[in-house]
PDB file of C-alpha atoms in Angstrom:
ATOM      1  CA  MET A 405     196.779  24.773  14.154  1.00 65.00           C
ATOM      2  CA  ALA A 406     197.761  28.354  12.846  1.00 74.00           C
ATOM      3  CA  PHE A 407     200.872  27.801  15.914  1.00 74.00           C
ATOM      4  CA  VAL A 408     201.804  24.208  14.074  1.00 74.00           C
ATOM      5  CA  ARG A 409     201.451  25.587  10.741  1.00 73.00           C
ATOM      6  CA  HIS A 410     203.638  28.282  11.429  1.00 71.00           C
ATOM      7  CA  ASP A 411     206.296  26.346  13.232  1.00 73.00           C
ATOM      8  CA  ILE A 412     205.990  23.707   9.649  1.00 72.00           C
ATOM      9  CA  SER A 413     207.155  26.503   7.702  1.00 71.00           C
ATOM     10  CA  VAL A 414     209.924  28.621   9.958  1.00 73.00           C
ATOM     11  CA  SER A 415     211.439  24.928  10.078  1.00 74.00           C
ATOM     12  CA  ARG A 416     211.043  22.100   7.817  1.00 70.00           C
ATOM     13  CA  LYS A 417     208.154  19.587   7.693  1.00 67.00           C
ATOM     14  CA  PRO A 418     208.970  16.574  10.496  1.00 67.00           C
ATOM     15  CA  THR A 419     209.591  13.159   9.218  1.00 65.00           C
ATOM     16  CA  THR A 420     211.378  11.464  11.677  1.00 76.00           C
ATOM     17  CA  THR A 421     209.267  10.486  15.557  1.00 76.00           C
ATOM     18  CA  ARG A 422     211.194  12.387  17.069  1.00 81.00           C
ATOM     19  CA  GLY A 423     210.090  15.744  14.779  1.00 80.00           C
ATOM     20  CA  MET A 424     207.165  14.975  15.379  1.00 78.00           C
ATOM     21  CA  GLN A 425     207.202  14.709  19.623  1.00 85.00           C
ATOM     22  CA  LEU A 426     209.070  17.961  19.325  1.00 85.00           C
ATOM     23  CA  LEU A 427     206.898  20.151  17.449  1.00 85.00           C
ATOM     24  CA  THR A 428     203.702  18.540  19.641  1.00 87.00           C
ATOM     25  CA  GLU A 429     205.801  19.538  22.769  1.00 90.00           C
ATOM     26  CA  ARG A 430     206.318  23.399  21.403  1.00 88.00           C
ATOM     27  CA  CYS A 431     202.864  23.247  20.295  1.00 88.00           C
ATOM     28  CA  THR A 432     201.309  21.906  23.977  1.00 91.00           C
ATOM     29  CA  ALA A 433     203.722  24.659  25.895  1.00 92.00           C
ATOM     30  CA  HIS A 434     202.010  26.825  23.248  1.00 89.00           C
ATOM     31  CA  LEU A 435     198.627  25.995  24.635  1.00 89.00           C
ATOM     32  CA  GLN A 436     199.254  25.801  28.184  1.00 92.00           C
ATOM     33  CA  ALA A 437     200.784  29.605  27.729  1.00 92.00           C
ATOM     34  CA  LEU A 438     198.383  31.143  25.669  1.00 90.00           C
ATOM     35  CA  CYS A 439     195.021  29.741  27.335  1.00 90.00           C
ATOM     36  CA  ASN A 440     196.046  28.687  30.642  1.00 90.00           C
ATOM     37  CA  CYS A 441     194.925  24.822  29.979  1.00 89.00           C
ATOM     38  CA  SER A 442     196.141  21.566  31.989  1.00 91.00           C
ATOM     39  CA  PRO A 443     199.080  19.695  30.482  1.00 90.00           C
ATOM     40  CA  ASN A 444     196.541  16.756  29.411  1.00 89.00           C
ATOM     41  CA  THR A 445     194.205  19.157  26.559  1.00 88.00           C
ATOM     42  CA  ALA A 446     196.799  20.958  25.761  1.00 88.00           C
ATOM     43  CA  GLU A 447     198.466  17.162  24.778  1.00 89.00           C
ATOM     44  CA  THR A 448     195.647  16.510  23.069  1.00 85.00           C
ATOM     45  CA  HIS A 449     194.685  19.192  20.652  1.00 85.00           C
ATOM     46  CA  SER A 450     198.295  19.650  19.906  1.00 85.00           C
ATOM     47  CA  ALA A 451     198.483  15.879  18.384  1.00 83.00           C
ATOM     48  CA  GLN A 452     195.772  16.579  16.725  1.00 80.00           C
ATOM     49  CA  ALA A 453     196.855  19.886  15.107  1.00 80.00           C
ATOM     50  CA  VAL A 454     200.280  17.804  14.210  1.00 80.00           C
ATOM     51  CA  ALA A 455     198.248  14.722  12.960  1.00 76.00           C
ATOM     52  CA  GLU A 456     196.304  17.354  10.801  1.00 74.00           C
ATOM     53  CA  ALA A 457     199.032  19.874   9.649  1.00 76.00           C
ATOM     54  CA  LEU A 458     200.947  17.104   8.716  1.00 73.00           C
ATOM     55  CA  HIS A 459     198.436  14.518   7.310  1.00 67.00           C
ATOM     56  CA  ALA A 460     196.568  16.592   5.343  1.00 63.00           C
ATOM     57  CA  SER A 461     193.011  14.628   5.707  1.00 63.00           C
ATOM     58  CA  PRO A 462     189.344  16.058   5.732  1.00 67.00           C
ATOM     59  CA  VAL A 463     188.742  13.310   7.869  1.00 69.00           C
ATOM     60  CA  THR A 464     189.397  14.071  12.028  1.00 71.00           C
ATOM     61  CA  ILE A 465     188.945  12.157  14.943  1.00 71.00           C
ATOM     62  CA  ASP A 466     187.005  13.920  17.512  1.00 72.00           C
ATOM     63  CA  THR A 467     188.811  13.764  20.731  1.00 68.00           C
ATOM     64  CA  ASP A 468     186.472  15.910  23.160  1.00 72.00           C
ATOM     65  CA  ARG A 469     183.573  12.935  22.026  1.00 73.00           C
ATOM     66  CA  SER A 470     185.467   9.438  21.403  1.00 72.00           C
ATOM     67  CA  THR A 471     185.278   7.330  24.304  1.00 75.00           C
ATOM     68  CA  THR A 472     186.709   3.937  24.805  1.00 77.00           C
ATOM     69  CA  PHE A 473     183.608   2.327  22.956  1.00 82.00           C
ATOM     70  CA  ALA A 474     183.016   4.463  20.008  1.00 83.00           C
ATOM     71  CA  LEU A 475     185.349   6.830  17.793  1.00 81.00           C
ATOM     72  CA  PHE A 476     183.117   9.762  16.363  1.00 81.00           C
ATOM     73  CA  LEU A 477     184.893  11.213  12.966  1.00 81.00           C
ATOM     74  CA  GLN A 478     184.156  13.948  11.354  1.00 80.00           C
ATOM     75  CA  VAL A 479     184.541  15.050   7.956  1.00 79.00           C
ATOM     76  CA  ARG A 480     185.292  18.840   7.473  1.00 76.00           C
ATOM     77  CA  GLY A 481     182.268  20.486   5.900  1.00 79.00           C
ATOM     78  CA  HIS A 482     179.895  18.308   6.788  1.00 81.00           C
ATOM     79  CA  PRO A 483     177.543  18.833  10.080  1.00 82.00           C
ATOM     80  CA  LYS A 484     177.316  15.267  10.472  1.00 82.00           C
ATOM     81  CA  SER A 485     179.940  12.280  12.618  1.00 80.00           C
ATOM     82  CA  VAL A 486     180.323   9.340  11.939  1.00 82.00           C
ATOM     83  CA  VAL A 487     180.570   7.239  14.788  1.00 85.00           C
ATOM     84  CA  ILE A 488     182.915   3.920  14.619  1.00 86.00           C
ATOM     85  CA  THR A 489     182.802   1.100  17.634  1.00 87.00           C
ATOM     86  CA  THR A 490     185.949   0.243  18.404  1.00 83.00           C
ATOM     87  CA  GLU A 491     184.437  -3.303  17.871  1.00 84.00           C
ATOM     88  CA  GLU A 492     184.031  -2.313  14.568  1.00 88.00           C
ATOM     89  CA  LEU A 493     187.292  -1.081  13.976  1.00 84.00           C
ATOM     90  CA  MET A 494     188.935  -4.505  15.285  1.00 85.00           C
ATOM     91  CA  ARG A 495     187.293  -5.876  12.565  1.00 87.00           C
ATOM     92  CA  PHE A 496     188.237  -3.348   9.726  1.00 85.00           C
ATOM     93  CA  LEU A 497     192.377  -3.950  11.022  1.00 84.00           C
ATOM     94  CA  MET A 498     192.286  -7.633  11.537  1.00 86.00           C
ATOM     95  CA  ASN A 499     191.089  -7.846   8.195  1.00 86.00           C
ATOM     96  CA  ARG A 500     192.961  -5.504   6.176  1.00 83.00           C
ATOM     97  CA  ALA A 501     196.152  -7.531   8.423  1.00 82.00           C
ATOM     98  CA  GLN A 502     195.261 -10.543   7.019  1.00 83.00           C
ATOM     99  CA  LEU A 503     195.257  -9.624   3.738  1.00 83.00           C
ATOM    100  CA  ALA A 504     198.239  -7.068   4.194  1.00 81.00           C
ATOM    101  CA  SER A 505     199.950 -10.704   5.335  1.00 80.00           C
ATOM    102  CA  SER A 506     198.700 -12.947   1.879  1.00 74.00           C
TER     103      SER A 506
END
């Protein structure tokens, strides 16, 4: 996260998809060099850090615990995670899409 914040403060906040992709790639390379981790692990953590830095939200998705069946959302400052099943998420998104189209 510190690398992402520093990169944003030195350059500027990326507003395009390409800018976010480049920032994620720089962060991934940094993590691989610093932590000697796999490209997949570095990319996952980089994408999460970039998203958190660019979209100041108190909620993060726990990518280590999330599965294809559920998302674990961690609210900063709270000890418990919120679990949303993919079925609940799909219903929520379908309702949002229907509301947006009407």
